[in-house]
XYZ file of C-alpha atoms in Angstrom:
482
model
C 184.233 88.020 84.843
C 185.830 86.214 87.805
C 188.934 85.537 85.728
C 189.090 89.405 85.013
C 188.913 90.121 88.730
C 191.502 87.640 89.611
C 194.004 89.138 86.876
C 193.139 92.599 87.896
C 193.876 91.942 91.670
C 197.083 90.371 90.400
C 198.044 93.271 88.483
C 197.414 95.638 91.293
C 199.512 93.563 93.766
C 202.421 93.308 91.385
C 202.803 97.199 90.835
C 201.695 98.196 94.358
C 204.861 98.836 96.536
C 205.741 96.463 99.179
C 206.377 97.947 102.467
C 208.589 95.329 104.464
C 207.429 94.568 108.020
C 210.237 95.683 110.308
C 210.608 95.873 113.960
C 209.727 99.394 114.269
C 206.241 98.540 112.586
C 205.762 95.308 114.933
C 206.279 97.707 117.749
C 209.711 96.718 119.110
C 210.473 100.373 120.270
C 212.543 100.762 123.443
C 213.170 104.092 124.931
C 215.224 105.519 128.051
C 214.413 108.810 128.880
C 216.649 110.709 131.655
C 216.296 113.997 133.037
C 218.773 115.299 135.635
C 218.376 118.660 137.353
C 219.684 118.296 140.832
C 223.404 118.615 140.670
C 224.842 119.463 143.998
C 227.799 121.153 142.663
C 225.553 123.580 140.636
C 224.521 126.687 142.261
C 220.692 126.156 141.622
C 218.773 123.169 140.241
C 218.048 123.111 136.325
C 214.611 124.077 135.644
C 214.167 122.271 132.431
C 215.333 118.696 132.438
C 212.517 116.919 134.648
C 209.718 118.681 132.817
C 211.329 118.082 129.491
C 211.964 114.450 130.239
C 208.311 113.856 131.437
C 206.998 115.375 128.154
C 209.151 113.504 125.830
C 208.481 110.207 127.645
C 204.610 110.753 127.252
C 204.937 111.559 123.711
C 207.155 108.572 123.134
C 204.619 106.218 124.780
C 201.993 107.421 122.569
C 204.154 106.710 119.460
C 204.525 103.041 120.647
C 207.533 102.962 122.716
C 208.297 101.015 125.744
C 209.456 103.751 127.899
C 211.474 103.969 130.944
C 212.023 107.261 132.513
C 214.778 108.161 135.113
C 214.981 111.325 137.095
C 217.976 112.738 138.846
C 219.643 109.493 138.134
C 222.977 108.753 140.238
C 226.043 106.712 138.764
C 224.665 103.479 140.060
C 221.012 104.266 139.007
C 222.180 105.218 135.617
C 224.211 102.076 135.093
C 221.285 99.995 135.791
C 218.861 101.884 133.661
C 221.044 101.318 130.779
C 221.527 97.749 131.648
C 217.676 97.390 131.666
C 217.658 98.831 128.290
C 220.179 96.631 126.998
C 218.469 93.599 128.279
C 215.193 94.567 126.473
C 216.798 95.049 122.786
C 215.962 92.302 120.179
C 217.617 91.929 116.943
C 216.015 94.610 114.604
C 214.264 96.622 117.275
C 214.374 100.476 117.878
C 216.246 101.934 120.798
C 216.106 105.445 121.805
C 217.966 107.715 124.392
C 216.840 110.970 125.536
C 219.153 112.799 128.072
C 218.849 116.142 129.653
C 221.277 117.390 132.172
C 224.928 118.335 132.005
C 227.370 116.823 129.595
C 231.089 117.130 129.029
C 233.367 116.249 126.225
C 236.699 114.785 126.999
C 239.065 112.930 125.108
C 236.868 113.674 121.762
C 233.978 111.946 123.611
C 230.810 113.070 124.816
C 229.870 112.016 128.339
C 226.483 112.097 130.118
C 226.966 113.180 133.791
C 224.998 111.618 136.659
C 223.939 113.785 139.590
C 226.512 112.499 142.160
C 229.395 112.567 139.664
C 232.640 113.645 141.402
C 234.618 115.468 138.697
C 237.769 117.345 140.031
C 240.233 116.156 137.189
C 239.600 115.025 133.574
C 240.253 111.307 134.337
C 237.142 111.570 136.721
C 234.874 112.306 133.551
C 235.466 108.688 132.149
C 235.097 107.135 135.460
C 231.833 108.749 136.466
C 230.277 109.804 133.168
C 228.617 107.622 130.439
C 230.322 107.798 127.093
C 227.625 108.292 124.364
C 229.549 106.327 121.856
C 230.116 103.414 124.353
C 226.277 103.212 124.973
C 225.329 103.415 121.139
C 228.128 100.632 120.633
C 226.381 98.464 123.267
C 222.971 98.986 121.890
C 224.145 98.069 118.473
C 225.919 95.071 119.719
C 222.564 93.758 121.031
C 221.169 94.022 117.805
C 219.086 97.239 117.367
C 218.487 98.125 113.953
C 217.630 101.699 114.658
C 219.555 103.660 117.335
C 218.419 107.255 118.099
C 220.209 109.448 120.826
C 218.568 113.018 121.504
C 220.950 114.864 123.976
C 219.930 118.181 125.580
C 223.159 118.744 127.489
C 225.101 121.599 125.519
C 225.074 123.604 128.880
C 227.874 125.403 130.741
C 228.271 123.163 133.702
C 230.424 123.461 136.956
C 232.654 120.738 136.376
C 234.454 122.105 133.314
C 236.640 125.036 134.889
C 237.790 122.884 137.634
C 240.592 120.913 135.718
C 240.955 123.923 133.474
C 241.428 121.695 130.301
C 238.109 121.402 128.485
C 236.624 121.830 125.372
C 232.899 123.415 125.959
C 229.813 121.747 124.529
C 229.902 118.226 123.225
C 232.044 116.309 120.814
C 231.180 114.675 117.542
C 230.097 111.009 117.961
C 231.546 108.039 116.045
C 228.406 105.832 115.925
C 227.645 102.586 114.140
C 225.489 102.162 111.155
C 221.698 102.931 111.636
C 222.242 105.614 114.008
C 220.518 109.100 114.290
C 222.029 111.425 116.754
C 220.799 115.086 117.685
C 222.463 117.676 120.000
C 220.448 120.636 121.107
C 223.300 122.995 120.058
C 226.281 122.837 117.668
C 229.232 120.932 118.489
C 231.822 122.636 121.089
C 229.225 125.193 122.026
C 227.024 126.068 125.017
C 223.667 127.483 125.651
C 222.489 129.138 128.710
C 219.144 127.786 130.425
C 216.455 130.418 129.350
C 214.863 130.011 132.962
C 211.822 128.650 131.744
C 210.056 125.292 132.717
C 211.120 123.687 129.193
C 213.897 124.063 126.893
C 213.315 125.562 123.349
C 215.011 122.308 121.839
C 212.299 120.086 123.365
C 209.379 122.318 122.472
C 210.236 122.186 118.728
C 211.234 118.479 118.975
C 207.738 117.635 120.423
C 206.026 119.722 117.813
C 207.913 118.144 114.954
C 207.492 114.524 116.171
C 203.646 114.925 116.040
C 203.536 115.714 112.458
C 202.269 112.803 110.352
C 204.091 111.202 107.590
C 207.491 112.415 108.464
C 210.649 110.262 108.500
C 212.906 110.689 111.527
C 215.670 112.527 109.655
C 213.058 115.109 108.497
C 211.578 115.318 111.831
C 214.892 116.375 113.359
C 215.798 118.618 110.531
C 212.677 120.546 110.855
C 213.449 120.688 114.637
C 216.924 122.128 114.138
C 215.178 124.999 111.642
C 212.587 125.666 114.267
C 215.240 126.098 117.011
C 217.541 128.049 115.030
C 214.560 130.308 113.987
C 213.356 130.743 117.486
C 216.730 131.826 118.753
C 217.711 133.893 115.826
C 220.636 131.872 114.974
C 221.938 131.730 118.570
C 221.353 128.104 118.963
C 221.760 125.647 116.115
C 221.299 121.930 116.757
C 223.575 119.516 115.572
C 222.439 116.083 113.627
C 224.505 113.001 112.604
C 222.682 110.227 110.714
C 223.767 106.919 109.422
C 220.186 105.452 109.315
C 220.038 102.429 106.852
C 216.169 102.183 106.664
C 213.272 104.349 106.844
C 211.853 105.054 110.239
C 209.241 107.298 111.637
C 208.435 108.250 115.255
C 204.707 107.903 114.381
C 204.013 104.129 113.856
C 202.529 103.637 110.210
C 203.751 106.655 108.494
C 204.803 105.875 104.966
C 208.412 105.812 103.816
C 209.395 108.144 101.133
C 209.127 105.569 98.254
C 205.528 104.619 99.077
C 202.656 105.896 96.950
C 201.099 108.777 98.747
C 198.723 111.572 98.125
C 200.869 114.824 97.745
C 199.606 117.450 99.999
C 200.396 121.422 99.851
C 202.886 122.334 102.480
C 200.866 123.461 105.576
C 202.600 126.805 105.725
C 204.277 129.020 103.061
C 208.051 128.577 102.523
C 209.668 130.079 105.654
C 211.998 133.132 105.217
C 215.652 132.205 104.968
C 217.462 131.512 108.462
C 220.040 134.132 109.868
C 223.733 132.520 109.505
C 224.845 131.131 112.796
C 227.401 133.139 114.669
C 230.707 133.003 112.999
C 233.728 132.127 114.571
C 237.055 132.365 112.704
C 239.783 130.515 114.304
C 243.342 132.249 114.815
C 245.622 132.419 111.955
C 247.886 129.579 111.357
C 250.986 131.557 112.020
C 252.177 131.413 115.358
C 255.274 133.177 117.190
C 256.075 131.952 120.643
C 255.468 134.134 123.577
C 258.709 136.002 124.558
C 260.639 134.663 127.502
C 259.608 136.609 130.507
C 262.388 137.362 133.113
C 261.996 135.643 136.278
C 261.423 138.951 138.514
C 259.272 141.487 136.784
C 258.050 144.754 138.278
C 254.332 144.758 137.512
C 251.855 147.684 137.871
C 249.129 147.584 140.436
C 246.274 145.133 139.787
C 243.224 146.503 138.063
C 239.693 146.259 139.483
C 240.742 143.673 142.111
C 237.783 141.775 143.395
C 236.849 141.755 147.332
C 237.345 137.957 148.253
C 235.194 136.412 150.754
C 236.626 136.495 154.307
C 238.552 133.288 154.957
C 236.903 132.448 158.483
C 233.374 133.234 157.048
C 234.027 131.225 153.964
C 235.023 128.300 155.913
C 232.238 128.293 158.170
C 229.864 128.618 155.236
C 231.387 125.721 153.288
C 231.884 123.412 156.208
C 228.696 121.712 155.440
C 229.449 121.413 151.915
C 229.067 117.485 151.279
C 232.163 117.538 149.131
C 234.339 119.557 151.414
C 233.266 117.874 154.303
C 234.247 114.506 152.613
C 237.699 115.713 151.637
C 238.233 117.284 155.016
C 237.669 113.962 156.713
C 240.171 112.401 154.477
C 242.632 114.904 155.295
C 241.967 114.456 159.034
C 242.901 110.885 158.698
C 245.921 111.661 156.647
C 247.292 115.416 156.372
C 249.420 114.323 153.536
C 246.707 113.089 151.262
C 247.794 115.215 148.274
C 245.126 114.180 145.992
C 242.460 115.240 148.636
C 244.220 118.560 149.279
C 244.388 119.332 145.468
C 240.774 118.472 145.290
C 239.653 120.467 148.122
C 241.626 123.495 146.751
C 239.651 123.070 143.616
C 236.252 123.200 145.513
C 237.232 126.134 147.408
C 238.410 127.970 144.123
C 235.071 127.038 142.431
C 233.068 128.393 145.580
C 235.237 131.747 145.499
C 237.010 130.893 148.685
C 240.434 131.892 146.777
C 242.665 132.046 149.908
C 241.519 128.815 151.170
C 242.260 127.335 147.593
C 245.640 128.776 147.649
C 246.508 127.220 151.061
C 245.564 123.775 149.747
C 247.388 124.164 146.749
C 250.308 125.304 148.903
C 250.330 122.119 150.678
C 249.623 119.990 147.760
C 252.997 121.591 146.262
C 254.756 121.017 149.276
C 254.058 117.236 148.834
C 254.814 117.129 145.134
C 257.070 119.985 143.825
C 256.142 118.871 140.223
C 252.365 119.141 140.389
C 251.864 121.131 137.274
C 248.069 121.167 137.825
C 248.401 122.790 141.427
C 251.036 125.421 140.041
C 248.441 126.336 137.357
C 245.460 126.416 139.516
C 247.423 128.428 142.163
C 248.594 130.856 139.464
C 244.896 131.218 138.476
C 243.810 131.776 141.941
C 246.267 134.313 142.719
C 245.478 136.253 139.354
C 241.800 136.379 140.677
C 242.460 137.820 143.904
C 245.379 140.263 142.503
C 248.576 138.514 143.786
C 250.039 138.813 140.113
C 253.784 138.691 140.881
C 253.358 135.352 142.551
C 250.685 134.290 140.070
C 253.211 134.999 137.110
C 255.812 132.794 138.911
C 253.329 130.037 139.353
C 252.399 130.160 135.667
C 255.983 130.152 134.429
C 256.997 127.185 136.640
C 253.878 125.136 135.189
C 255.085 126.039 131.522
C 258.589 125.106 132.434
C 257.547 121.668 133.858
C 254.943 121.254 130.931
C 255.837 123.308 127.793
C 252.826 124.429 125.877
C 250.490 123.459 128.543
C 247.216 125.344 127.278
C 245.758 125.901 130.583
C 248.884 127.583 131.857
C 249.032 129.828 128.940
C 245.451 130.816 129.385
C 246.213 131.482 132.968
C 249.312 133.520 132.413
C 247.299 135.416 129.999
C 244.832 136.446 132.453
C 247.817 137.619 134.640
C 249.374 139.518 132.050
C 245.920 141.103 131.135
C 245.440 142.067 134.913
C 248.985 143.682 135.072
C 248.636 145.712 132.031
C 251.097 143.703 130.092
C 248.744 143.615 126.887
C 251.371 142.375 124.327
C 252.395 139.497 126.432
C 248.785 138.730 127.303
C 248.145 138.628 123.346
C 251.042 136.483 122.903
C 249.753 134.006 125.445
C 246.186 133.728 124.241
C 247.571 133.370 120.793
C 249.560 130.445 121.810
C 246.674 128.953 123.773
C 244.266 129.355 120.699
C 246.648 127.630 118.422
C 246.381 124.534 120.765
C 242.514 124.950 121.369
C 240.722 127.373 118.831
C 237.555 126.830 120.942
C 239.041 128.031 124.304
C 236.564 130.804 124.808
C 238.456 132.341 128.117
C 241.437 132.922 125.892
C 239.508 134.241 122.886
C 237.618 136.662 125.051
C 240.839 137.636 127.145
C 242.672 138.102 123.627
C 239.792 140.481 122.577
C 240.120 142.659 125.718
C 243.622 142.776 125.389
C 243.836 143.914 121.829
C 241.174 146.537 122.760
C 243.565 147.851 125.331
C 246.421 147.766 122.783
C 244.449 149.910 120.585
C 243.120 147.293 118.061
C 239.464 147.889 118.793
C 238.092 146.395 115.609
C 240.039 143.026 116.123
C 239.385 142.990 119.732
C 235.438 143.279 119.076
C 235.696 140.425 116.637
C 237.145 138.211 119.273
C 234.664 139.329 121.997
C 231.857 138.827 119.704
C 232.794 135.502 118.942
C 233.459 134.383 122.419
C 230.236 135.605 123.548
C 228.445 133.945 120.819
C 230.262 130.717 121.917
C 229.685 131.276 125.571
C 227.313 134.004 126.652
C 228.417 133.626 130.300
C 231.937 134.505 129.356
C 231.582 138.371 130.254
C 230.331 137.474 133.856
C 233.283 134.918 134.240
C 235.830 137.611 133.673
C 234.023 140.173 135.681
C 234.179 137.603 138.505
C 237.970 137.719 137.903
C 238.050 141.405 138.377
C 238.601 142.150 134.722
C 235.927 144.226 132.734
């Protein structure tokens, strides 16, 4: 009998699946959770990031992660937090990043933005932001076996419009093997805050993390389904995976190859999801916009917005920390062209367009080839209805930099407000050929087509633009275009 029992045990061990002990099973799990809500340049603090970060941190602690949580982190605070995470990582361990706040894509990379970032031109993004690709690369270099990034930063933010050369939302990440990345919305798309204390993305994520016996990829796929269904297709999260080993958020969950009891699904098969908002890029054919004469008689502006009084605006903005800092620089050196240009951008973002134009005037006086200043002055003049001068500025910007997408977009706005709908369509077509995701050109082209009598085509552009950026209607209304 004893021999029979030995043989039986040997036989069982020989056929039972062997689950190797991994760093994830041993508890080598490290997480950095960041929630940024108080951005001085935003009109109001974001409601969701702090609450979401705390809830995610609590859940990850229950799941065996060594968690550090950071709230409203500055550039220096973010750098130190990442350095501490890097220092904890051991070969084969699990490293997770959760970030909720503002993000920007620049040069085909996604950047997490600290609360004190000073972003006025595109190079500032790389200087003050933290590249997700760089962070994941460093974590990989430290030997982490499983790398996970959960990024809830697909929000329209106050930085993007400043340098007028951006793509909305986040960019695809080129990550090392063994990486699982999830964005709260599709690539190059943004979602508006719902005004609640928690984001739909995090609510669905936490619900799925708590389901036992799920591998991480399945957890995130179920999260994507939940968010898509809850938003009726308006928000579709993006996932990228190159995991080379099984991993579950709940320790001890069996990988898919293990022998486990097959349980019936907890709920019946869900109904098919509605398709995500369709975006059809502009047709490949491109006819350059016609050359416009240097002097053109334009009809009076339509729906010209009432600008804030200069003196009142200057007094109201005097205590703005960024304006105060730039004004101090200009008091020391009135010919600081960079400070003039940046202060002009801040004034324009606050609606003080005449003050912005004055700074752009001085910036151009100091550098007659400042193409960005010409473009921004064109845009500011277009908003207040000074259309003759705006057209001249945009033409000069395009002379200095042919096919400058931002100047094409700005000139399209000038032509739209001037009633030159065919010219507006040509400019917006040219801008969309360069950047098919430029929502302002897509929406502007839709309005121009409608005014030109092509109502069906215009409605398609407008619908696609609103799906990509729900705030685009208000933005054009602020420009005086309805």
